[in-house]
Amino acid sequence: MSQPAASKPTASRPFRIVMLAYPRMTQLDLTGPFEVFARLPGARLEIVAESCKRPVVDVAGLAIMANSTFNEVAGCDLLFVPGGPGQLELMDDGPTLDFLRRMAVQARYVTSVCTGSLILGAAGLLTGYRATSHWLSLDQLALLGAIPVEERVVVDRNRFTGAGVSSGIDLALALAAEIAGEDEARRIALAIEYQPAPAFPPRDREDPRLVAEVREKTRAFQDKRAEAARRAGTRL
């Protein structure tokens, strides 16, 4: 559903984008969309963490410094939540869930990539919405009152969700077209030379043996994710 033209940035009013950062996130969930959002005319980006006095370290050890803490941000036009293994702890984290709910009150767009959608769901922000997530965790959205959809980018009203890690750029370009128009989104795609040519077959055409191996390797952690989603769902 398209938003009114008034949502576009102007010279007098920046378009405020708040991007959540947290320990053990997957940095590409954050940095891929950041690269697109940063090129939007009139956009003002804030990387927000519960505490920005020390770097936020992603699951692979990359340190990212936040700009602001939860208490320093009054609101935003676009709220963005990345995924990653650290998502598990946030499913029960009151300050983070309260912050997301507060931001969502006035946000024109509430968005996520990968298992960031599970965090939105735990905050009660996807109840009754179509949404997507990483393929290994997609069914867990139903435990949070959302309607799981296996697509790369899913749009339901002002909720924009992306699938697994690499879909973040697709999501951000879809938002760029919504916010600033398709021509601007296409200019951004050209500037970052977004021209995906997958090196390997997509999952539905991949060797089933490899798919099964990935499922088995992550099974124990996915069980923990599912339990966290069940707990969060009972609170909604």
PDB file of C-alpha atoms in Angstrom:
ATOM      1  CA  MET A   1       0.000   0.000   0.000  1.00  0.00           C
ATOM      2  CA  SER A   2       1.556   3.302  -1.059  1.00  0.00           C
ATOM      3  CA  GLN A   3       2.097   6.031   1.504  1.00  0.00           C
ATOM      4  CA  PRO A   4       1.137   9.672   0.844  1.00  0.00           C
ATOM      5  CA  ALA A   5       3.601  11.825  -1.062  1.00  0.00           C
ATOM      6  CA  ALA A   6       4.117  13.841   2.127  1.00  0.00           C
ATOM      7  CA  SER A   7       6.390  11.054   3.362  1.00  0.00           C
ATOM      8  CA  LYS A   8       9.099  12.120   0.918  1.00  0.00           C
ATOM      9  CA  PRO A   9      12.070  14.046   2.352  1.00  0.00           C
ATOM     10  CA  THR A  10      12.195  17.798   1.821  1.00  0.00           C
ATOM     11  CA  ALA A  11      14.920  20.378   2.200  1.00  0.00           C
ATOM     12  CA  SER A  12      13.395  21.570   5.470  1.00  0.00           C
ATOM     13  CA  ARG A  13      12.574  18.194   6.992  1.00  0.00           C
ATOM     14  CA  PRO A  14      14.896  15.188   6.823  1.00  0.00           C
ATOM     15  CA  PHE A  15      13.520  11.677   6.530  1.00  0.00           C
ATOM     16  CA  ARG A  16      14.512  10.080   9.829  1.00  0.00           C
ATOM     17  CA  ILE A  17      15.643   6.457   9.650  1.00  0.00           C
ATOM     18  CA  VAL A  18      16.315   4.583  12.882  1.00  0.00           C
ATOM     19  CA  MET A  19      18.231   1.323  12.537  1.00  0.00           C
ATOM     20  CA  LEU A  20      18.492  -0.937  15.578  1.00  0.00           C
ATOM     21  CA  ALA A  21      21.893  -2.441  16.424  1.00  0.00           C
ATOM     22  CA  TYR A  22      22.446  -5.166  19.015  1.00  0.00           C
ATOM     23  CA  PRO A  23      25.101  -7.710  20.007  1.00  0.00           C
ATOM     24  CA  ARG A  24      25.426 -10.795  17.795  1.00  0.00           C
ATOM     25  CA  MET A  25      23.305  -9.380  14.994  1.00  0.00           C
ATOM     26  CA  THR A  26      24.269 -10.230  11.405  1.00  0.00           C
ATOM     27  CA  GLN A  27      26.012  -7.084  10.201  1.00  0.00           C
ATOM     28  CA  LEU A  28      25.021  -7.450   6.534  1.00  0.00           C
ATOM     29  CA  ASP A  29      21.376  -7.310   7.606  1.00  0.00           C
ATOM     30  CA  LEU A  30      22.179  -3.786   8.778  1.00  0.00           C
ATOM     31  CA  THR A  31      24.943  -2.562   6.484  1.00  0.00           C
ATOM     32  CA  GLY A  32      23.352  -3.652   3.183  1.00  0.00           C
ATOM     33  CA  PRO A  33      20.201  -1.563   3.737  1.00  0.00           C
ATOM     34  CA  PHE A  34      22.297   1.215   5.330  1.00  0.00           C
ATOM     35  CA  GLU A  35      24.209   1.631   2.056  1.00  0.00           C
ATOM     36  CA  VAL A  36      20.933   2.161   0.170  1.00  0.00           C
ATOM     37  CA  PHE A  37      19.245   4.345   2.796  1.00  0.00           C
ATOM     38  CA  ALA A  38      22.325   6.565   3.093  1.00  0.00           C
ATOM     39  CA  ARG A  39      21.941   7.493  -0.593  1.00  0.00           C
ATOM     40  CA  LEU A  40      18.333   8.652  -0.233  1.00  0.00           C
ATOM     41  CA  PRO A  41      18.114  12.427  -0.702  1.00  0.00           C
ATOM     42  CA  GLY A  42      17.220  14.107   2.559  1.00  0.00           C
ATOM     43  CA  ALA A  43      17.632  10.985   4.694  1.00  0.00           C
ATOM     44  CA  ARG A  44      19.087  11.180   8.192  1.00  0.00           C
ATOM     45  CA  LEU A  45      20.221   7.824   9.556  1.00  0.00           C
ATOM     46  CA  GLU A  46      20.709   6.891  13.186  1.00  0.00           C
ATOM     47  CA  ILE A  47      22.181   3.622  14.371  1.00  0.00           C
ATOM     48  CA  VAL A  48      20.543   3.104  17.745  1.00  0.00           C
ATOM     49  CA  ALA A  49      21.538   0.694  20.514  1.00  0.00           C
ATOM     50  CA  GLU A  50      20.541   0.340  24.140  1.00  0.00           C
ATOM     51  CA  SER A  51      23.950   1.802  24.981  1.00  0.00           C
ATOM     52  CA  CYS A  52      26.263   3.554  22.530  1.00  0.00           C
ATOM     53  CA  LYS A  53      29.169   4.007  24.950  1.00  0.00           C
ATOM     54  CA  ARG A  54      30.844   0.943  23.442  1.00  0.00           C
ATOM     55  CA  PRO A  55      30.817  -0.682  20.002  1.00  0.00           C
ATOM     56  CA  VAL A  56      28.113  -3.189  19.111  1.00  0.00           C
ATOM     57  CA  VAL A  57      29.840  -6.417  18.050  1.00  0.00           C
ATOM     58  CA  ASP A  58      28.109  -8.570  15.460  1.00  0.00           C
ATOM     59  CA  VAL A  59      28.049 -12.371  15.479  1.00  0.00           C
ATOM     60  CA  ALA A  60      31.260 -12.585  13.434  1.00  0.00           C
ATOM     61  CA  GLY A  61      33.172  -9.991  15.475  1.00  0.00           C
ATOM     62  CA  LEU A  62      32.675  -6.832  13.400  1.00  0.00           C
ATOM     63  CA  ALA A  63      32.307  -3.792  15.672  1.00  0.00           C
ATOM     64  CA  ILE A  64      29.832  -1.045  14.772  1.00  0.00           C
ATOM     65  CA  MET A  65      29.435   2.165  16.782  1.00  0.00           C
ATOM     66  CA  ALA A  66      25.886   3.346  17.393  1.00  0.00           C
ATOM     67  CA  ASN A  67      24.978   7.047  17.150  1.00  0.00           C
ATOM     68  CA  SER A  68      22.294   7.140  19.833  1.00  0.00           C
ATOM     69  CA  THR A  69      20.763   5.267  22.734  1.00  0.00           C
ATOM     70  CA  PHE A  70      17.089   4.381  23.111  1.00  0.00           C
ATOM     71  CA  ASN A  71      16.488   7.353  25.410  1.00  0.00           C
ATOM     72  CA  GLU A  72      17.989   9.826  22.943  1.00  0.00           C
ATOM     73  CA  VAL A  73      15.596   9.105  20.080  1.00  0.00           C
ATOM     74  CA  ALA A  74      12.160  10.727  20.082  1.00  0.00           C
ATOM     75  CA  GLY A  75      10.769   9.172  16.908  1.00  0.00           C
ATOM     76  CA  CYS A  76      11.392   8.270  13.294  1.00  0.00           C
ATOM     77  CA  ASP A  77       9.859   7.999   9.844  1.00  0.00           C
ATOM     78  CA  LEU A  78      11.307   4.548   9.176  1.00  0.00           C
ATOM     79  CA  LEU A  79      12.139   1.911  11.766  1.00  0.00           C
ATOM     80  CA  PHE A  80      14.494  -0.885  10.727  1.00  0.00           C
ATOM     81  CA  VAL A  81      15.412  -4.079  12.609  1.00  0.00           C
ATOM     82  CA  PRO A  82      18.129  -6.516  11.452  1.00  0.00           C
ATOM     83  CA  GLY A  83      18.302 -10.203  12.331  1.00  0.00           C
ATOM     84  CA  GLY A  84      20.996 -12.539  13.538  1.00  0.00           C
ATOM     85  CA  PRO A  85      21.627 -14.959  16.413  1.00  0.00           C
ATOM     86  CA  GLY A  86      21.415 -12.112  18.943  1.00  0.00           C
ATOM     87  CA  GLN A  87      17.736 -11.851  18.060  1.00  0.00           C
ATOM     88  CA  LEU A  88      17.100 -14.707  20.479  1.00  0.00           C
ATOM     89  CA  GLU A  89      17.954 -12.583  23.534  1.00  0.00           C
ATOM     90  CA  LEU A  90      15.877  -9.628  22.325  1.00  0.00           C
ATOM     91  CA  MET A  91      12.686 -11.686  22.161  1.00  0.00           C
ATOM     92  CA  ASP A  92      12.429 -11.272  25.959  1.00  0.00           C
ATOM     93  CA  ASP A  93      14.207  -7.918  26.289  1.00  0.00           C
ATOM     94  CA  GLY A  94      11.735  -5.412  27.698  1.00  0.00           C
ATOM     95  CA  PRO A  95      13.682  -2.188  26.957  1.00  0.00           C
ATOM     96  CA  THR A  96      14.234  -3.165  23.316  1.00  0.00           C
ATOM     97  CA  LEU A  97      10.645  -4.244  22.717  1.00  0.00           C
ATOM     98  CA  ASP A  98       9.330  -1.091  24.426  1.00  0.00           C
ATOM     99  CA  PHE A  99      11.621   1.045  22.257  1.00  0.00           C
ATOM    100  CA  LEU A 100      10.355  -0.591  19.066  1.00  0.00           C
ATOM    101  CA  ARG A 101       6.741  -0.106  20.103  1.00  0.00           C
ATOM    102  CA  ARG A 102       7.419   3.558  20.851  1.00  0.00           C
ATOM    103  CA  MET A 103       9.119   4.117  17.505  1.00  0.00           C
ATOM    104  CA  ALA A 104       6.343   2.324  15.616  1.00  0.00           C
ATOM    105  CA  VAL A 105       3.674   4.701  16.922  1.00  0.00           C
ATOM    106  CA  GLN A 106       4.685   7.457  14.491  1.00  0.00           C
ATOM    107  CA  ALA A 107       6.871   5.566  12.000  1.00  0.00           C
ATOM    108  CA  ARG A 108       5.536   5.665   8.457  1.00  0.00           C
ATOM    109  CA  TYR A 109       7.357   2.393   7.748  1.00  0.00           C
ATOM    110  CA  VAL A 110       8.138  -0.480  10.124  1.00  0.00           C
ATOM    111  CA  THR A 111      10.703  -2.750   8.508  1.00  0.00           C
ATOM    112  CA  SER A 112      13.065  -5.666   9.048  1.00  0.00           C
ATOM    113  CA  VAL A 113      15.397  -8.124   7.380  1.00  0.00           C
ATOM    114  CA  CYS A 114      15.870 -11.795   8.222  1.00  0.00           C
ATOM    115  CA  THR A 115      14.934 -12.711  11.801  1.00  0.00           C
ATOM    116  CA  GLY A 116      14.504  -9.051  12.628  1.00  0.00           C
ATOM    117  CA  SER A 117      10.866  -9.764  11.801  1.00  0.00           C
ATOM    118  CA  LEU A 118      10.716 -12.104  14.806  1.00  0.00           C
ATOM    119  CA  ILE A 119      11.785  -9.204  17.024  1.00  0.00           C
ATOM    120  CA  LEU A 120       9.067  -7.015  15.509  1.00  0.00           C
ATOM    121  CA  GLY A 121       6.646  -9.870  16.082  1.00  0.00           C
ATOM    122  CA  ALA A 122       7.674 -10.214  19.726  1.00  0.00           C
ATOM    123  CA  ALA A 123       6.909  -6.506  20.142  1.00  0.00           C
ATOM    124  CA  GLY A 124       3.415  -7.144  18.776  1.00  0.00           C
ATOM    125  CA  LEU A 125       4.098  -5.139  15.623  1.00  0.00           C
ATOM    126  CA  LEU A 126       3.301  -7.842  13.055  1.00  0.00           C
ATOM    127  CA  THR A 127       0.039  -9.202  14.451  1.00  0.00           C
ATOM    128  CA  GLY A 128      -2.290  -9.765  11.493  1.00  0.00           C
ATOM    129  CA  TYR A 129       0.344  -8.689   8.949  1.00  0.00           C
ATOM    130  CA  ARG A 130       1.827 -10.717   6.124  1.00  0.00           C
ATOM    131  CA  ALA A 131       5.576 -10.953   6.684  1.00  0.00           C
ATOM    132  CA  THR A 132       8.690 -12.902   5.842  1.00  0.00           C
ATOM    133  CA  SER A 133      11.917 -13.966   7.522  1.00  0.00           C
ATOM    134  CA  HIS A 134      14.907 -16.245   6.955  1.00  0.00           C
ATOM    135  CA  TRP A 135      13.667 -19.523   5.448  1.00  0.00           C
ATOM    136  CA  LEU A 136      14.795 -21.539   8.457  1.00  0.00           C
ATOM    137  CA  SER A 137      12.695 -19.389  10.796  1.00  0.00           C
ATOM    138  CA  LEU A 138       9.769 -18.413   8.559  1.00  0.00           C
ATOM    139  CA  ASP A 139       7.178 -20.634  10.254  1.00  0.00           C
ATOM    140  CA  GLN A 140       7.956 -19.043  13.634  1.00  0.00           C
ATOM    141  CA  LEU A 141       6.187 -15.851  12.518  1.00  0.00           C
ATOM    142  CA  ALA A 142       2.848 -17.633  12.931  1.00  0.00           C
ATOM    143  CA  LEU A 143       3.602 -18.070  16.650  1.00  0.00           C
ATOM    144  CA  LEU A 144       3.704 -14.269  16.870  1.00  0.00           C
ATOM    145  CA  GLY A 145       0.401 -13.623  15.139  1.00  0.00           C
ATOM    146  CA  ALA A 146       1.885 -12.817  11.723  1.00  0.00           C
ATOM    147  CA  ILE A 147       1.069 -14.498   8.407  1.00  0.00           C
ATOM    148  CA  PRO A 148       4.262 -16.123   7.047  1.00  0.00           C
ATOM    149  CA  VAL A 149       4.916 -15.527   3.339  1.00  0.00           C
ATOM    150  CA  GLU A 150       7.848 -17.144   1.547  1.00  0.00           C
ATOM    151  CA  GLU A 151       8.896 -14.244  -0.656  1.00  0.00           C
ATOM    152  CA  ARG A 152      12.052 -12.183  -0.822  1.00  0.00           C
ATOM    153  CA  VAL A 153      10.302  -8.920   0.111  1.00  0.00           C
ATOM    154  CA  VAL A 154       6.825  -8.781   1.598  1.00  0.00           C
ATOM    155  CA  VAL A 155       4.803  -5.564   1.855  1.00  0.00           C
ATOM    156  CA  ASP A 156       1.624  -5.344   3.899  1.00  0.00           C
ATOM    157  CA  ARG A 157       0.407  -1.796   4.425  1.00  0.00           C
ATOM    158  CA  ASN A 158       3.368  -0.015   6.050  1.00  0.00           C
ATOM    159  CA  ARG A 159       5.159  -3.207   7.098  1.00  0.00           C
ATOM    160  CA  PHE A 160       8.083  -4.089   4.816  1.00  0.00           C
ATOM    161  CA  THR A 161       9.957  -7.295   5.662  1.00  0.00           C
ATOM    162  CA  GLY A 162      12.841  -8.984   3.880  1.00  0.00           C
ATOM    163  CA  ALA A 163      13.805 -12.661   3.859  1.00  0.00           C
ATOM    164  CA  GLY A 164      17.330 -13.892   4.634  1.00  0.00           C
ATOM    165  CA  VAL A 165      20.482 -11.796   4.957  1.00  0.00           C
ATOM    166  CA  SER A 166      21.125 -10.960   1.302  1.00  0.00           C
ATOM    167  CA  SER A 167      17.570  -9.720   0.754  1.00  0.00           C
ATOM    168  CA  GLY A 168      18.341  -6.545   2.702  1.00  0.00           C
ATOM    169  CA  ILE A 169      19.358  -4.633  -0.418  1.00  0.00           C
ATOM    170  CA  ASP A 170      16.185  -5.736  -2.222  1.00  0.00           C
ATOM    171  CA  LEU A 171      14.122  -4.536   0.733  1.00  0.00           C
ATOM    172  CA  ALA A 172      15.928  -1.206   0.928  1.00  0.00           C
ATOM    173  CA  LEU A 173      15.523  -0.555  -2.798  1.00  0.00           C
ATOM    174  CA  ALA A 174      11.802  -1.307  -2.543  1.00  0.00           C
ATOM    175  CA  LEU A 175      11.591   1.233   0.261  1.00  0.00           C
ATOM    176  CA  ALA A 176      13.657   3.746  -1.707  1.00  0.00           C
ATOM    177  CA  ALA A 177      11.157   3.508  -4.569  1.00  0.00           C
ATOM    178  CA  GLU A 178       8.279   3.960  -2.122  1.00  0.00           C
ATOM    179  CA  ILE A 179       9.852   6.947  -0.377  1.00  0.00           C
ATOM    180  CA  ALA A 180      11.633   8.795  -3.174  1.00  0.00           C
ATOM    181  CA  GLY A 181      10.172   7.344  -6.374  1.00  0.00           C
ATOM    182  CA  GLU A 182      11.248   4.581  -8.714  1.00  0.00           C
ATOM    183  CA  ASP A 183      13.708   6.726 -10.684  1.00  0.00           C
ATOM    184  CA  GLU A 184      15.634   7.573  -7.530  1.00  0.00           C
ATOM    185  CA  ALA A 185      15.691   3.919  -6.463  1.00  0.00           C
ATOM    186  CA  ARG A 186      16.996   2.956  -9.882  1.00  0.00           C
ATOM    187  CA  ARG A 187      19.703   5.618  -9.662  1.00  0.00           C
ATOM    188  CA  ILE A 188      20.768   4.169  -6.312  1.00  0.00           C
ATOM    189  CA  ALA A 189      20.816   0.653  -7.764  1.00  0.00           C
ATOM    190  CA  LEU A 190      23.050   1.896 -10.575  1.00  0.00           C
ATOM    191  CA  ALA A 191      25.349   3.743  -8.167  1.00  0.00           C
ATOM    192  CA  ILE A 192      25.931   0.637  -6.045  1.00  0.00           C
ATOM    193  CA  GLU A 193      26.046  -1.538  -9.181  1.00  0.00           C
ATOM    194  CA  TYR A 194      23.325  -3.808  -7.867  1.00  0.00           C
ATOM    195  CA  GLN A 195      23.289  -6.505 -10.502  1.00  0.00           C
ATOM    196  CA  PRO A 196      22.891  -9.818  -8.702  1.00  0.00           C
ATOM    197  CA  ALA A 197      23.985 -12.950 -10.492  1.00  0.00           C
ATOM    198  CA  PRO A 198      23.817 -15.791  -7.931  1.00  0.00           C
ATOM    199  CA  ALA A 199      26.820 -18.073  -7.968  1.00  0.00           C
ATOM    200  CA  PHE A 200      24.698 -21.064  -6.983  1.00  0.00           C
ATOM    201  CA  PRO A 201      21.111 -22.244  -7.500  1.00  0.00           C
ATOM    202  CA  PRO A 202      18.407 -20.794  -5.240  1.00  0.00           C
ATOM    203  CA  ARG A 203      17.154 -23.020  -2.454  1.00  0.00           C
ATOM    204  CA  ASP A 204      14.206 -24.448  -4.395  1.00  0.00           C
ATOM    205  CA  ARG A 205      16.639 -25.708  -7.049  1.00  0.00           C
ATOM    206  CA  GLU A 206      19.589 -26.510  -4.796  1.00  0.00           C
ATOM    207  CA  ASP A 207      20.783 -30.041  -4.056  1.00  0.00           C
ATOM    208  CA  PRO A 208      18.329 -31.341  -1.392  1.00  0.00           C
ATOM    209  CA  ARG A 209      21.261 -32.944   0.392  1.00  0.00           C
ATOM    210  CA  LEU A 210      22.837 -29.534   1.021  1.00  0.00           C
ATOM    211  CA  VAL A 211      19.527 -28.031   2.162  1.00  0.00           C
ATOM    212  CA  ALA A 212      19.073 -30.892   4.615  1.00  0.00           C
ATOM    213  CA  GLU A 213      22.606 -30.443   5.925  1.00  0.00           C
ATOM    214  CA  VAL A 214      21.994 -26.747   6.625  1.00  0.00           C
ATOM    215  CA  ARG A 215      18.735 -27.586   8.399  1.00  0.00           C
ATOM    216  CA  GLU A 216      20.442 -30.208  10.542  1.00  0.00           C
ATOM    217  CA  LYS A 217      23.388 -27.977  11.402  1.00  0.00           C
ATOM    218  CA  THR A 218      21.062 -25.251  12.702  1.00  0.00           C
ATOM    219  CA  ARG A 219      18.366 -27.466  14.216  1.00  0.00           C
ATOM    220  CA  ALA A 220      19.318 -26.984  17.877  1.00  0.00           C
ATOM    221  CA  PHE A 221      19.445 -23.210  17.550  1.00  0.00           C
ATOM    222  CA  GLN A 222      16.201 -23.113  15.574  1.00  0.00           C
ATOM    223  CA  ASP A 223      14.538 -25.058  18.378  1.00  0.00           C
ATOM    224  CA  LYS A 224      15.640 -22.296  20.769  1.00  0.00           C
ATOM    225  CA  ARG A 225      14.280 -19.672  18.380  1.00  0.00           C
ATOM    226  CA  ALA A 226      10.952 -21.436  18.152  1.00  0.00           C
ATOM    227  CA  GLU A 227      10.685 -21.656  21.934  1.00  0.00           C
ATOM    228  CA  ALA A 228      11.458 -17.932  22.264  1.00  0.00           C
ATOM    229  CA  ALA A 229       8.776 -17.175  19.680  1.00  0.00           C
ATOM    230  CA  ARG A 230       6.262 -19.333  21.564  1.00  0.00           C
ATOM    231  CA  ARG A 231       7.011 -17.501  24.804  1.00  0.00           C
ATOM    232  CA  ALA A 232       6.689 -14.117  23.110  1.00  0.00           C
ATOM    233  CA  GLY A 233       3.471 -15.182  21.412  1.00  0.00           C
ATOM    234  CA  THR A 234       1.838 -16.057  24.729  1.00  0.00           C
ATOM    235  CA  ARG A 235       2.483 -12.504  25.947  1.00  0.00           C
ATOM    236  CA  LEU A 236       0.781 -10.825  23.005  1.00  0.00           C
TER     237      LEU A 236
END
